Every structure is written in structure tokens, then in C-alpha cells.
Amino acid sequence: MEGNHATTQSGCGDPDRPAHPGGFPNRDAGKGDPQPAGRDVDFPVSVVLPAGGTGERTGLQTPKQFCSFLGRPLISYTIQAFERVSWIQSIVVVVARENTDLMADIVRRFRHRKVRAVPGGSTRHRSIRNGILALGEEGGERPAAGRPKVVLIHDAVRPFVDEDFLYEIATAAKEHGAAGAIRPLVSTVIATTPEGYLDHSLERGKYRASEMPQGFTYDVIHRAYQRCSQSDFDFGTECLHLALQYCGTNAKLIQGPPTLWKVTYKRDLAAAESIIKDAVSRSACFVTGGSARAAALAGALQEPARALGTTNHPHMAPCATTTCLSVPNSNKTGCLFPAWVKLSRRGGHAVLSGGLVSRVCEKIRAAWREAGRQSACFLLRFQELDVVPDLTGENASYLLKEWNFIQFSVDHSRPAEVEALLAALEAADRAPLHPLVVIWVQWSDSDELLGGRAAAAAAAAVITDLSSAAKLRNILLYGIQLHQSKDSERWERSVSKVAEIASVLIRERSPALVGQLLQA
Ligand SMILES: Nc1ccn([C@@H]2O[C@H](COP(=O)(O)OP(=O)(O)OP(=O)(O)O)[C@@H](O)[C@H]2O)c(=O)n1
Ligand SMILES: O=C(CO)[C@H](O)[C@H](O)COP(=O)(O)O
């Protein structure tokens, strides 16, 4: 699944090109380079997220929008994708009446700020209509004043939508009255006879799959739902069709990224979880506590850790410094095109050898050339690996972002550093959305554990206590013991092992291993 993710990111160059290229323009056709996120929109935009379904096709009791990943329900990820867009004013989430309290609890727990929940209907169209009507009431005594110019509609069960694409849909909706995402068809569509025989098949290249998000001017979508029939409400599946049939509005169709897929079956939940885990395990910050020995160890660890993060891609060179490879638009992580590659120094601790930059860039260029200049995708598990002595001063900014932490202690009998890190994370209030990982690497000076069994038991007790308290704050604390060895081969193996264990702990976030002291 990871492999799929790496090759299906937006902007990677689309491998599933249409059979008839003339039929539908590509997403970027006729435009300049894709614009970066953060553009402003000078008209009011609101969102309706239909979330009133039961998710029958998953076969689960819990409706899929409320299934949790890393302790957070799917719908909260979708809401966040919209909430972080500065030009989106308000979001109406449509939920079945029996889930009103659950939704209110999600809004409170995950601190959603732009959201209001309204009751759903018996079909998706009825739920969306309720959302549109609710938006129309937002102006209070002067409802017309509160109405958005454009309404974006998006299934709550499509959590991976990026700001650039929302911008494209919103602006096209304003210009054309309606706009929607499309994707090339994967399978050919055929019509059957009532007896179950082939009647005819459609020419696949002429058709597209209609996806979400879709955008409409408020007037168009409001009118469409006022005019549509009971049959549309009962059986219809396409809002763009309502705009065409009842308002004469031909929607502008824009090819979207493959990440827009809808969670429909149980296997889609597993795929969504994998993508979410990839997204939260990209960056790790080594905290050395100011110890020169720990800093040296961090440096030694970086090479194996980064090599692990390259998903066995033959073209990606491991970097042996604190230099990061990053993609300017973090929404499009995973895809590195030559023009987008930035090598940057972070935190003032990088030791950058001149040759490294060109070597890494050359590898990427070569991979890109080899891929026929179509696409070259690399999944870096750790896109960013930084080393800092502590998290004070400028380095305090690490506490506020999506970093995971690896804290080194040379003397494991004194847990002061990891206690300070946990306290700083608590003060920064950093982990309400999904659990973050802190790995405490305890480095002992000898091949043997100092103090024998008693010391081992004491170290295990300390980490158990600290981890129980941290877990209440959504911080997963794990421990790794690393023993210094005079045998260089053994030492290298141990260092690699730390990198390997840390990588797995950060990605998997297993609750079962919380508080465990693993041996490297
Ligand atoms: N009465 C309904 C039915 C569906 N939806 C929403 O429409 C979106 C897309 O629909 P679909 O994938 O069909 O979801 P379900 O109807 O929940 O799934 P199923 O058809 O498998 O029961 C989902 O976010 C779903 O919650 C809705 O708001 N109100
Ligand atoms: O893609 C869509 C509209 O274009 C919708 O997501 C789709 O129609 C939902 O359908 P269903 O309820 O059958 O899953």
C-alpha cells in the first residue's frame, strides 16, 4: 500500500492517461506551472460535507466517516483539510440525527473552529440539500448577506484533498456556475440486458469518472435543489447533473489527483490508514541534550535512518548530513521533480558538504531522465531529520509542528531530559489531533548493562511511569537501549538497529509497545 501511495500523489505526472487525449483536457493544460498553495480568494466560499450515510458497503457497524485512525475519526481529517484553507469561511457537516452528539464531541475534541452540524436526510442528495439550506440561513436576520458566493461540496469520506485543487474548483465554479473533479475511468463501462448479457459497451476514452469536490455558485445549487424531482432525491448520484438539468449550467470539469478517491469498502479504510500514517511520520527531530557524544551518535544514526526512509528506491541517495530534502509544497509530498527539489539547512546544525548537493540532485535528475521525464517519485519516510541540542529558543518551533522526537540520554538513570521534553510538549499543547511519538534512546557506556538486572528493572520502571502519564496527553513514549561496543561491526549493527526500530515505532505508533524498552 505504501508503494501505491508513493506513485499516486498529485503532481507526479499521471500514469493513467486517457485513451483519447483530445477528449478531456488534462488538469494543467493551458495553464502555467501549478500555483503554490496559499493563494487568496476574493469571494466568500463555504463547504457542505455530506456525512449522513451508514457506510453499508464497508460491512461495519460504525459508519465509515466515524472510523478512527490513530485515535481520530476519518471525518476530522476531512474537516481539517478544509479548515486549514484560510479563504474557506464556514463548513456545514451533515450527519444523521442519531450522530449529532457524536459529531459535537468530535468538533470539541479536535477543536474544529469553522464547523456547524445539521441533520441529514434519507439519501445523499437530501443530506446535501439540507446543508445548502443551512448555509442560506447563516446571515441571521439578513440571510442574503450571509450567503456564500460559492459552495464546495465534498464527501466526508474523501479525506485527501489539497488546497490547490480546492482553489481550482472554487474559481472555476465562480466563473462557470459549476465545476467538478474528474478522473480517467479504470474499467470500461458496459450496459447489460435484463437477462444479464452484454448489451453494449461505452468507448472508455470518451467518459470520465465524476469525483468530488464539486463547486457551485450558491444560486445555481440552491435553485437546482429547489427544482429537482423526488426521483432525483431518491436515486440521483450527481449534483453536476442537477445543475445542468435544472439550471442549464454546464459544469467545468477538471482532472483531479488520484488521492481524491472515496472510502467505500473496508479495504479503503486500510488504505486511508496507511496514507495517514505516512503523512505523520515524515519528520523526526533528534534532541541530543547538548552532549557532544550524543550529537556524534545522532550523526551516525542519520545515515541508516535516512536510507531506511527511501523505500528501497534505487535512485535515492542516502544523505549523511542533517541536510533535508524537501518539496516546497508540502501537500504534494512524496514527489520530487528536479525543479522542486530544495536542499536546505535546518536549525543551524547542518554540516553540508559541497559535493553532496550536486550528487543527490544528479541522482534525482538521472531518475527523472530514466523515467522518460514523466514522473519520478520517491517516498522519503523521513523527509526531514534534524539534530538539535534542545528545544529552547528558536528550536521551540519544533514543538509546534508535525515533528516526532528522538531524545538521547547518555546516562539513563537520570530521565530529566525526557521529562523536560514531555513537559515542553504538554505546554505547547501540541498533540490533540493524533498521537505524536517520543523515543527515548538510552545510551549506556558498556556492552553490558550497567548495574545489571537491578538497573534494567529501574530503567524499565521509569519509562513505564513516564509513558502512562504521557499517553493521557496523546504522546506515545517508547524506549530503546543502545549499548556502546568496542567492536566496530557490532556497534554499527546496533546503530542501524536503533534507526530501524525508531522508523517502525514512528510509523506504526503501536499502543502495545508504549512504555517498552527495546534493545538495539
Ligand atoms: N443519506 C446519506 C447518504 C450518504 N451520505 C454521505 O454521502 C457520502 C458518499 O456516500 P457513500 O459513499 O455512498 O456513503 P454511504 O451511503 O454511507 O455508504 P453506503 O452506500 O455503502 O451505505 C458519504 O460521506 C455519506 O456519509 C449522506 O450524507 N447522507
Ligand atoms: O462521486 C460522486 C458524485 O459524482 C459521489 O461521491 C457518489 O455519487 C456517491 O455515490 P454513492 O452514494 O453511490 O457512493
Coordinates of C-alpha atoms and ligand atoms in Angstrom, one line a residue:
M1 CA 0.0 0.0 0.0
E2 CA 2.8 2.3 0.7
G3 CA 4.1 1.7 -2.8
N4 CA 0.7 2.7 -4.2
H5 CA 0.8 5.9 -2.2
A6 CA 4.3 6.8 -3.4
T7 CA 3.3 6.6 -7.0
T8 CA -0.2 8.1 -6.8
Q9 CA 0.5 11.5 -5.4
S10 CA -0.9 14.6 -7.0
G11 CA 1.6 16.2 -9.3
C12 CA 3.6 13.1 -10.1
G13 CA 2.6 13.0 -13.7
D14 CA -0.4 10.9 -14.3
P15 CA 0.4 7.4 -15.5
D16 CA -3.3 6.6 -16.3
R17 CA -3.6 8.9 -19.3
P18 CA -6.9 8.9 -21.2
A19 CA -7.1 6.6 -24.3
H20 CA -8.2 9.6 -26.3
P21 CA -6.1 12.5 -25.2
G22 CA -8.2 15.0 -27.1
G23 CA -11.4 14.3 -25.3
F24 CA -10.7 15.9 -21.9
P25 CA -8.1 18.4 -21.2
N26 CA -5.5 17.5 -18.6
R27 CA -5.8 19.2 -15.2
D28 CA -2.9 21.6 -16.0
A29 CA -3.5 22.0 -19.7
G30 CA -3.4 25.6 -20.9
K31 CA -2.1 26.9 -17.7
G32 CA 1.3 27.9 -16.3
D33 CA 3.0 26.0 -13.6
P34 CA 0.7 24.7 -10.8
Q35 CA 0.3 27.6 -8.4
P36 CA 1.5 27.2 -4.9
A37 CA -0.9 26.8 -2.0
G38 CA -1.9 29.9 -0.1
R39 CA -3.5 31.9 -2.8
D40 CA -6.3 34.1 -1.7
V41 CA -9.9 34.0 -3.0
D42 CA -11.8 37.3 -3.0
F43 CA -15.3 35.9 -2.7
P44 CA -17.0 34.1 0.1
V45 CA -16.7 30.3 -0.1
S46 CA -18.4 27.8 2.2
V47 CA -18.4 24.0 2.3
V48 CA -21.0 21.2 2.6
L49 CA -19.7 17.9 3.8
P50 CA -22.4 15.2 3.5
A51 CA -21.7 12.7 6.3
G52 CA -25.2 11.3 6.9
G53 CA -24.7 7.8 5.4
T54 CA -24.4 4.4 7.1
G55 CA -21.5 3.0 5.2
E56 CA -23.3 -0.2 4.4
R57 CA -20.7 -1.3 1.9
T58 CA -17.9 -1.5 4.5
G59 CA -19.9 -4.1 6.3
L60 CA -19.0 -2.4 9.6
Q61 CA -21.3 -1.2 12.4
T62 CA -19.7 2.2 12.6
P63 CA -20.4 4.5 9.7
K64 CA -17.0 4.9 7.9
Q65 CA -16.8 8.6 8.5
F66 CA -16.6 7.9 12.2
C67 CA -14.0 5.1 12.0
S68 CA -10.8 6.1 13.8
F69 CA -7.2 6.3 12.5
L70 CA -4.6 7.0 15.1
G71 CA -7.3 7.8 17.6
R72 CA -9.0 10.4 15.3
P73 CA -12.2 9.8 13.2
L74 CA -11.9 10.0 9.4
I75 CA -14.3 12.9 9.2
S76 CA -12.0 15.0 11.4
Y77 CA -9.2 14.6 8.8
T78 CA -11.5 15.7 6.1
I79 CA -12.7 18.7 8.1
Q80 CA -9.1 19.7 8.8
A81 CA -8.3 19.6 5.1
F82 CA -10.9 22.4 4.6
E83 CA -10.5 24.2 7.8
R84 CA -6.8 24.9 7.2
V85 CA -7.7 26.8 4.0
S86 CA -7.7 30.4 5.0
W87 CA -10.3 31.5 2.4
I88 CA -12.9 29.0 3.4
Q89 CA -15.3 30.7 5.7
S90 CA -17.6 28.0 7.1
I91 CA -18.2 24.3 6.9
V92 CA -21.6 22.6 7.3
V93 CA -21.3 18.9 8.1
V94 CA -24.5 16.9 7.5
V95 CA -24.9 14.0 9.9
A96 CA -27.7 11.6 10.7
R97 CA -29.7 12.8 13.7
E98 CA -28.5 9.9 15.9
N99 CA -24.9 11.0 15.3
T100 CA -25.5 14.6 16.3
D101 CA -23.9 14.2 19.8
L102 CA -21.0 12.2 18.4
M103 CA -20.3 14.9 15.9
A104 CA -20.5 17.6 18.5
D105 CA -18.0 15.7 20.6
I106 CA -15.6 15.4 17.6
V107 CA -15.8 19.1 16.9
R108 CA -15.0 19.8 20.6
R109 CA -12.2 17.2 21.0
F110 CA -10.4 18.1 17.8
R111 CA -11.0 21.8 18.1
H112 CA -12.7 22.4 14.8
R113 CA -13.5 26.1 14.5
K114 CA -15.4 26.6 11.3
V115 CA -17.9 23.7 11.6
R116 CA -21.6 23.5 12.2
A117 CA -23.5 20.2 12.1
V118 CA -27.0 19.9 10.6
P119 CA -29.3 16.8 10.4
G120 CA -29.0 14.6 7.3
G121 CA -31.7 13.1 5.0
S122 CA -32.6 9.7 3.9
T123 CA -30.4 9.9 0.7
R124 CA -27.2 11.7 -0.1
H125 CA -29.0 14.3 -2.2
R126 CA -31.4 15.0 0.6
S127 CA -28.4 15.5 3.0
I128 CA -26.7 17.9 0.6
R129 CA -29.9 19.9 0.2
N130 CA -30.1 20.2 4.0
G131 CA -26.6 21.5 4.0
I132 CA -27.2 24.1 1.3
L133 CA -30.3 25.3 3.1
A134 CA -28.4 25.7 6.3
L135 CA -25.8 27.8 4.5
G136 CA -28.6 30.1 3.3
E137 CA -29.6 30.7 6.9
E138 CA -26.2 31.8 8.0
G139 CA -26.9 35.5 7.7
G140 CA -29.4 35.5 10.6
E141 CA -31.9 38.3 10.0
R142 CA -30.3 39.2 6.7
P143 CA -29.8 35.7 5.2
A144 CA -28.8 37.1 1.7
A145 CA -25.9 38.9 3.3
G146 CA -24.5 35.7 4.9
R147 CA -24.8 33.5 1.8
P148 CA -21.5 32.4 0.2
K149 CA -20.8 33.2 -3.4
V150 CA -19.5 29.6 -4.0
V151 CA -20.4 26.4 -2.2
L152 CA -17.9 23.5 -2.3
I153 CA -19.5 20.0 -1.9
H154 CA -17.3 17.2 -0.8
D155 CA -18.0 13.7 0.5
A156 CA -16.8 13.5 4.1
V157 CA -15.2 10.2 3.3
R158 CA -12.7 11.6 0.9
P159 CA -10.1 12.9 3.3
F160 CA -7.2 13.6 1.0
V161 CA -7.9 16.9 -0.8
D162 CA -5.4 19.6 -1.2
E163 CA -5.8 23.4 -1.1
D164 CA -4.5 23.9 -4.7
F165 CA -7.3 21.7 -6.1
L166 CA -9.9 23.3 -3.9
Y167 CA -8.8 26.7 -5.3
E168 CA -9.1 25.4 -8.9
I169 CA -12.6 24.1 -8.3
A170 CA -13.8 27.2 -6.4
T171 CA -12.6 29.7 -9.0
A172 CA -13.9 27.6 -11.9
A173 CA -17.3 27.3 -10.1
K174 CA -17.4 31.1 -9.7
E175 CA -16.6 31.6 -13.4
H176 CA -18.8 28.8 -14.9
G177 CA -21.5 28.4 -12.2
A178 CA -20.5 24.8 -11.6
A179 CA -17.2 22.8 -11.6
G180 CA -16.3 19.2 -10.6
A181 CA -13.4 16.8 -10.3
I182 CA -13.0 14.0 -12.8
R183 CA -10.7 11.1 -13.1
P184 CA -10.0 8.7 -16.0
L185 CA -12.0 5.5 -15.9
V186 CA -10.2 2.5 -14.7
S187 CA -12.6 -0.1 -16.1
T188 CA -14.8 0.0 -19.2
V189 CA -18.4 0.7 -18.6
I190 CA -20.9 -1.7 -20.1
A191 CA -24.6 -1.9 -20.4
T192 CA -26.3 -5.3 -19.7
T193 CA -29.6 -6.7 -20.9
P194 CA -32.2 -7.6 -18.3
E195 CA -31.1 -11.3 -18.8
G196 CA -27.6 -10.5 -17.8
Y197 CA -25.9 -10.4 -21.3
L198 CA -23.8 -7.7 -22.8
D199 CA -25.9 -5.1 -24.5
H200 CA -23.2 -2.6 -25.4
S201 CA -20.1 -1.1 -24.1
L202 CA -19.1 2.5 -23.9
E203 CA -15.9 3.9 -25.5
R204 CA -13.9 4.3 -22.4
G205 CA -11.8 7.2 -23.7
K206 CA -14.9 9.4 -24.1
Y207 CA -16.0 9.0 -20.5
R208 CA -14.7 10.1 -17.1
A209 CA -15.4 9.2 -13.5
S210 CA -17.1 12.0 -11.7
E211 CA -15.4 12.6 -8.3
M212 CA -15.6 15.2 -5.6
P213 CA -15.0 18.0 -4.7
Q214 CA -17.6 19.9 -6.8
G215 CA -18.3 23.6 -6.6
F216 CA -21.3 25.7 -7.5
T217 CA -22.4 29.3 -7.2
Y218 CA -24.8 29.4 -4.3
D219 CA -27.6 30.5 -6.6
V220 CA -27.1 27.6 -9.0
I221 CA -27.0 24.8 -6.5
H222 CA -29.8 26.3 -4.4
R223 CA -32.1 26.5 -7.4
A224 CA -31.2 23.0 -8.6
Y225 CA -32.2 21.5 -5.3
Q226 CA -35.4 23.6 -5.3
R227 CA -36.4 22.3 -8.7
C228 CA -35.3 18.7 -8.7
S229 CA -37.8 15.8 -8.5
Q230 CA -38.4 13.2 -5.8
S231 CA -36.9 10.7 -8.2
D232 CA -33.7 12.8 -8.3
F233 CA -33.7 12.9 -4.5
D234 CA -34.3 9.1 -4.2
F235 CA -32.0 7.8 -6.9
G236 CA -29.7 10.6 -8.1
T237 CA -26.0 10.4 -7.6
E238 CA -24.7 13.5 -9.4
C239 CA -25.0 17.2 -8.3
L240 CA -23.5 18.4 -11.5
H241 CA -26.3 16.8 -13.4
L242 CA -28.9 18.7 -11.3
A243 CA -27.1 22.0 -12.2
L244 CA -27.3 21.1 -15.8
Q245 CA -30.8 19.8 -15.9
Y246 CA -32.5 22.4 -13.7
C247 CA -30.3 25.5 -14.3
G248 CA -28.8 24.8 -17.7
T249 CA -25.3 25.2 -16.2
N250 CA -22.6 23.1 -17.9
A251 CA -20.0 22.4 -15.3
K252 CA -16.4 22.9 -16.0
L253 CA -14.6 19.6 -15.5
I254 CA -11.1 19.5 -14.0
Q255 CA -9.0 16.4 -13.7
G256 CA -8.1 15.9 -10.1
P257 CA -5.3 13.9 -8.4
P258 CA -5.9 10.2 -7.7
T259 CA -5.9 10.9 -4.0
L260 CA -9.5 12.1 -4.2
W261 CA -10.8 8.6 -4.1
K262 CA -13.8 7.8 -1.8
V263 CA -13.6 5.4 1.1
T264 CA -16.3 2.9 0.1
Y265 CA -15.2 -0.6 1.1
K266 CA -13.4 -1.9 4.2
R267 CA -10.1 -2.2 2.2
D268 CA -10.3 1.6 1.6
L269 CA -10.2 2.1 5.3
A270 CA -6.9 0.2 5.4
A271 CA -5.5 2.3 2.5
A272 CA -6.6 5.5 4.2
E273 CA -4.8 4.5 7.4
S274 CA -1.6 3.8 5.5
I275 CA -1.7 7.2 3.9
I276 CA -2.4 8.9 7.2
K277 CA 0.5 7.1 8.8
D278 CA 2.9 8.0 6.1
A279 CA 1.8 11.6 6.4
V280 CA 2.5 11.8 10.2
S281 CA 5.8 10.0 10.1
R282 CA 7.8 12.2 7.8
S283 CA 9.9 14.2 10.2
A284 CA 12.0 13.3 13.2
C285 CA 14.0 15.6 15.4
F286 CA 17.0 14.2 17.3
V287 CA 17.4 16.0 20.6
T288 CA 21.0 15.5 21.9
G289 CA 20.7 17.2 25.3
G290 CA 23.8 19.2 24.3
S291 CA 26.1 16.2 24.7
A292 CA 28.8 16.0 22.1
R293 CA 28.8 12.2 22.2
A294 CA 25.0 12.2 21.6
A295 CA 25.4 14.6 18.7
A296 CA 28.0 12.3 17.2
L297 CA 25.7 9.3 17.6
A298 CA 22.8 11.3 16.1
G299 CA 25.0 12.0 13.1
A300 CA 25.9 8.3 12.8
L301 CA 22.2 7.4 13.1
Q302 CA 21.1 9.7 10.4
E303 CA 22.6 7.8 7.5
P304 CA 20.9 4.5 8.3
A305 CA 17.6 6.2 9.3
R306 CA 17.5 8.1 6.0
A307 CA 18.5 5.1 4.0
L308 CA 15.6 3.3 5.5
G309 CA 13.3 6.1 4.6
T310 CA 14.0 5.9 0.9
T311 CA 11.7 2.9 0.4
N312 CA 14.3 0.9 -1.5
H313 CA 14.2 3.3 -4.4
P314 CA 17.4 2.5 -6.3
H315 CA 17.9 6.2 -7.3
M316 CA 17.7 7.8 -4.0
A317 CA 20.9 8.5 -2.3
P318 CA 21.1 8.4 1.5
C319 CA 22.4 11.7 2.9
A320 CA 24.9 11.6 5.7
T321 CA 24.3 15.1 7.0
T322 CA 21.4 16.9 8.6
T323 CA 20.5 18.4 5.2
C324 CA 16.9 17.9 4.3
L325 CA 15.4 17.1 1.0
S326 CA 12.1 18.8 0.9
V327 CA 9.3 19.6 -1.5
P328 CA 8.2 23.2 -1.4
N329 CA 4.5 22.4 -1.4
S330 CA 4.2 20.1 1.5
N331 CA 0.7 19.0 0.3
K332 CA 2.5 17.2 -2.6
T333 CA 4.9 15.3 -0.5
G334 CA 6.5 12.2 -1.9
C335 CA 7.1 13.6 -5.4
L336 CA 10.4 15.2 -6.2
F337 CA 10.9 16.8 -9.5
P338 CA 14.2 18.4 -10.3
A339 CA 12.8 21.9 -10.3
W340 CA 11.1 21.4 -6.9
V341 CA 14.0 19.9 -5.1
K342 CA 15.3 22.0 -2.4
L343 CA 18.2 21.2 -0.2
S344 CA 18.1 23.2 2.9
R345 CA 19.9 23.6 6.2
R346 CA 17.8 23.4 9.2
G347 CA 18.3 24.7 12.7
G348 CA 21.8 25.9 12.1
H349 CA 23.2 22.4 12.8
A350 CA 23.8 21.2 9.3
V351 CA 27.2 20.2 8.1
L352 CA 26.8 20.3 4.4
S353 CA 29.5 19.0 2.1
G354 CA 29.5 20.8 -1.2
G355 CA 29.6 17.6 -3.3
L356 CA 26.5 16.2 -1.6
V357 CA 24.1 18.7 -3.0
S358 CA 25.1 18.0 -6.6
R359 CA 25.4 14.3 -6.0
V360 CA 21.8 14.0 -4.7
C361 CA 20.5 16.3 -7.3
E362 CA 22.2 14.4 -10.0
K363 CA 20.7 11.1 -8.8
I364 CA 17.3 12.7 -8.9
R365 CA 17.9 14.2 -12.4
A366 CA 19.0 10.8 -13.6
A367 CA 16.0 9.1 -12.2
W368 CA 13.8 11.6 -13.8
R369 CA 15.5 11.2 -17.2
E370 CA 15.2 7.4 -16.9
A371 CA 11.5 7.7 -16.2
G372 CA 11.1 9.4 -19.6
R373 CA 10.8 12.8 -17.9
Q374 CA 7.2 11.8 -17.0
S375 CA 7.5 11.3 -13.3
A376 CA 9.9 10.3 -10.7
C377 CA 8.5 9.6 -7.3
F378 CA 10.4 8.9 -4.2
L379 CA 8.9 8.3 -0.9
L380 CA 11.0 9.6 1.9
R381 CA 9.8 8.1 5.1
F382 CA 11.7 10.8 7.0
Q383 CA 11.6 13.8 4.7
E384 CA 13.2 15.8 7.4
L385 CA 15.8 14.7 10.0
D386 CA 17.1 17.4 12.2
V387 CA 19.5 17.4 15.1
V388 CA 19.2 20.0 17.9
P389 CA 20.8 20.2 21.3
D390 CA 17.5 21.1 23.0
L391 CA 14.1 22.6 22.3
T392 CA 14.6 26.1 23.7
G393 CA 14.9 29.4 21.9
E394 CA 14.5 29.1 18.1
N395 CA 14.3 25.4 18.4
A396 CA 11.0 25.7 20.3
S397 CA 9.3 25.9 17.0
Y398 CA 9.8 22.2 16.5
L399 CA 7.3 21.7 19.4
L400 CA 4.5 23.4 17.4
K401 CA 4.7 21.4 14.2
E402 CA 4.3 17.8 13.0
W403 CA 7.6 16.5 14.3
N404 CA 8.4 13.3 16.1
F405 CA 11.2 13.3 18.7
I406 CA 14.1 11.1 19.4
Q407 CA 15.7 12.1 22.8
F408 CA 19.1 10.9 23.6
S409 CA 20.2 10.3 27.1
V410 CA 23.8 9.2 27.9
D411 CA 23.0 8.5 31.5
H412 CA 19.7 6.6 31.6
S413 CA 19.4 6.7 35.3
R414 CA 18.6 10.4 35.0
P415 CA 15.4 10.8 33.0
A416 CA 15.4 14.6 33.4
E417 CA 15.8 15.3 29.6
V418 CA 12.9 13.2 28.5
E419 CA 10.8 14.6 31.3
A420 CA 11.6 18.1 30.2
L421 CA 10.7 17.2 26.6
L422 CA 7.4 15.8 27.7
A423 CA 6.7 18.8 29.8
A424 CA 7.5 21.1 26.9
L425 CA 5.2 19.2 24.5
E426 CA 2.4 19.4 27.1
A427 CA 3.0 23.2 27.5
A428 CA 2.9 23.6 23.7
D429 CA -0.4 21.7 23.6
R430 CA 0.9 20.0 20.5
A431 CA -0.8 16.6 20.3
P432 CA -4.5 16.8 20.3
L433 CA -5.1 15.7 16.7
H434 CA -3.1 12.5 16.5
P435 CA -0.6 10.9 18.8
L436 CA 2.9 12.0 18.4
V437 CA 5.9 9.8 19.1
V438 CA 8.8 10.4 21.5
I439 CA 11.5 7.8 21.5
W440 CA 13.9 7.9 24.4
V441 CA 17.2 6.4 23.3
Q442 CA 19.2 5.4 26.4
W443 CA 22.9 5.0 25.6
S444 CA 24.9 3.1 28.1
D445 CA 28.7 3.1 28.1
S446 CA 29.4 -0.6 28.0
D447 CA 28.5 -3.8 26.2
E448 CA 26.8 -4.9 29.4
L449 CA 24.0 -3.1 31.1
L450 CA 25.4 -1.0 33.9
G451 CA 24.4 -2.3 37.2
G452 CA 22.9 -5.5 35.8
R453 CA 19.4 -6.6 36.3
A454 CA 18.6 -4.0 39.0
A455 CA 19.4 -1.1 36.7
A456 CA 17.5 -2.7 33.9
A457 CA 14.4 -3.0 36.1
A458 CA 14.8 0.6 37.3
A459 CA 15.1 1.9 33.7
A460 CA 12.0 -0.1 32.7
A461 CA 10.0 1.2 35.6
V462 CA 10.9 4.8 34.8
I463 CA 9.8 4.5 31.2
T464 CA 6.6 2.7 32.2
D465 CA 5.6 5.5 34.6
L466 CA 6.5 8.3 32.2
S467 CA 4.7 6.7 29.3
S468 CA 1.5 6.2 31.2
A469 CA 1.3 9.9 32.1
A470 CA 2.3 10.9 28.5
K471 CA -0.3 8.6 26.9
L472 CA -3.1 10.6 28.6
R473 CA -1.8 13.6 26.6
N474 CA -1.7 11.6 23.3
I475 CA 2.0 11.2 23.4
L476 CA 3.4 7.7 22.8
L477 CA 6.7 7.2 24.6
Y478 CA 8.9 4.3 23.6
G479 CA 12.4 3.4 24.8
I480 CA 15.4 2.0 23.1
Q481 CA 18.6 0.9 24.9
L482 CA 21.8 1.1 23.0
H483 CA 25.0 -0.3 24.4
Q484 CA 28.3 1.1 23.4
S485 CA 30.6 -1.5 21.9
K486 CA 34.3 -1.5 21.2
D487 CA 33.7 -4.0 18.4
S488 CA 33.0 -1.6 15.5
E489 CA 30.9 -4.0 13.5
R490 CA 28.7 -4.7 16.5
W491 CA 28.4 -1.0 17.1
E492 CA 27.4 -0.3 13.6
R493 CA 24.8 -3.0 13.7
S494 CA 23.4 -1.5 16.9
V495 CA 23.2 2.0 15.4
S496 CA 21.4 0.6 12.4
K497 CA 19.0 -1.2 14.7
V498 CA 18.2 2.0 16.5
A499 CA 17.4 3.7 13.2
E500 CA 15.3 0.7 12.1
I501 CA 13.3 0.4 15.4
A502 CA 12.8 4.2 15.5
S503 CA 11.4 4.2 12.0
V504 CA 8.9 1.4 12.7
L505 CA 7.8 2.9 16.0
I506 CA 7.2 6.3 14.4
R507 CA 5.2 4.9 11.5
E508 CA 3.2 2.3 13.3
R509 CA 2.5 4.1 16.6
S510 CA 1.7 0.8 18.2
P511 CA -0.1 1.3 21.5
A512 CA 1.1 -2.2 22.5
L513 CA 4.7 -1.1 22.5
V514 CA 4.2 2.1 24.5
G515 CA 6.4 2.1 27.6
Q516 CA 8.6 -0.7 26.3
L517 CA 12.3 -0.5 26.5
L518 CA 13.6 -2.2 23.3
Q519 CA 17.1 -3.4 22.9
A520 CA 19.2 -2.3 19.9
Ligands
LIG1 N1 -28.3 9.7 3.4 C1 -27.0 9.9 3.1 C2 -26.2 9.0 2.4 C3 -24.8 9.3 2.2 N2 -24.4 10.5 2.7 C4 -22.9 10.8 2.5 O1 -22.5 10.8 1.2 C5 -21.2 10.5 1.1 C6 -20.9 9.5 -0.1 O2 -21.8 8.4 0.0 P1 -21.4 6.9 0.1 O3 -20.0 6.6 -0.1 O4 -22.4 6.1 -0.6 O5 -21.7 6.7 1.7 P2 -22.7 5.7 2.4 O6 -24.1 6.0 1.9 O7 -22.5 6.0 3.9 O8 -22.2 4.3 2.0 P3 -23.0 3.0 1.5 O9 -23.6 3.4 0.2 O10 -22.0 1.9 1.4 O11 -24.1 2.8 2.6 C7 -20.7 9.9 2.4 O12 -19.9 10.9 3.1 C8 -22.0 9.7 3.1 O13 -22.0 9.9 4.5 C9 -25.2 11.4 3.3 O14 -24.7 12.5 3.7 N3 -26.5 11.1 3.6
LIG2 O1 -18.9 10.8 -7.0 C1 -19.9 11.2 -6.6 C2 -20.7 12.2 -7.3 O2 -20.2 12.4 -8.5 C3 -20.4 10.8 -5.3 O3 -19.4 10.6 -4.4 C4 -21.0 9.5 -5.5 O4 -22.1 9.7 -6.4 C5 -21.5 8.9 -4.2 O5 -22.2 7.8 -4.7 P1 -22.5 6.6 -3.8 O6 -23.5 7.0 -2.8 O7 -23.1 5.6 -4.9 O8 -21.3 6.0 -3.3

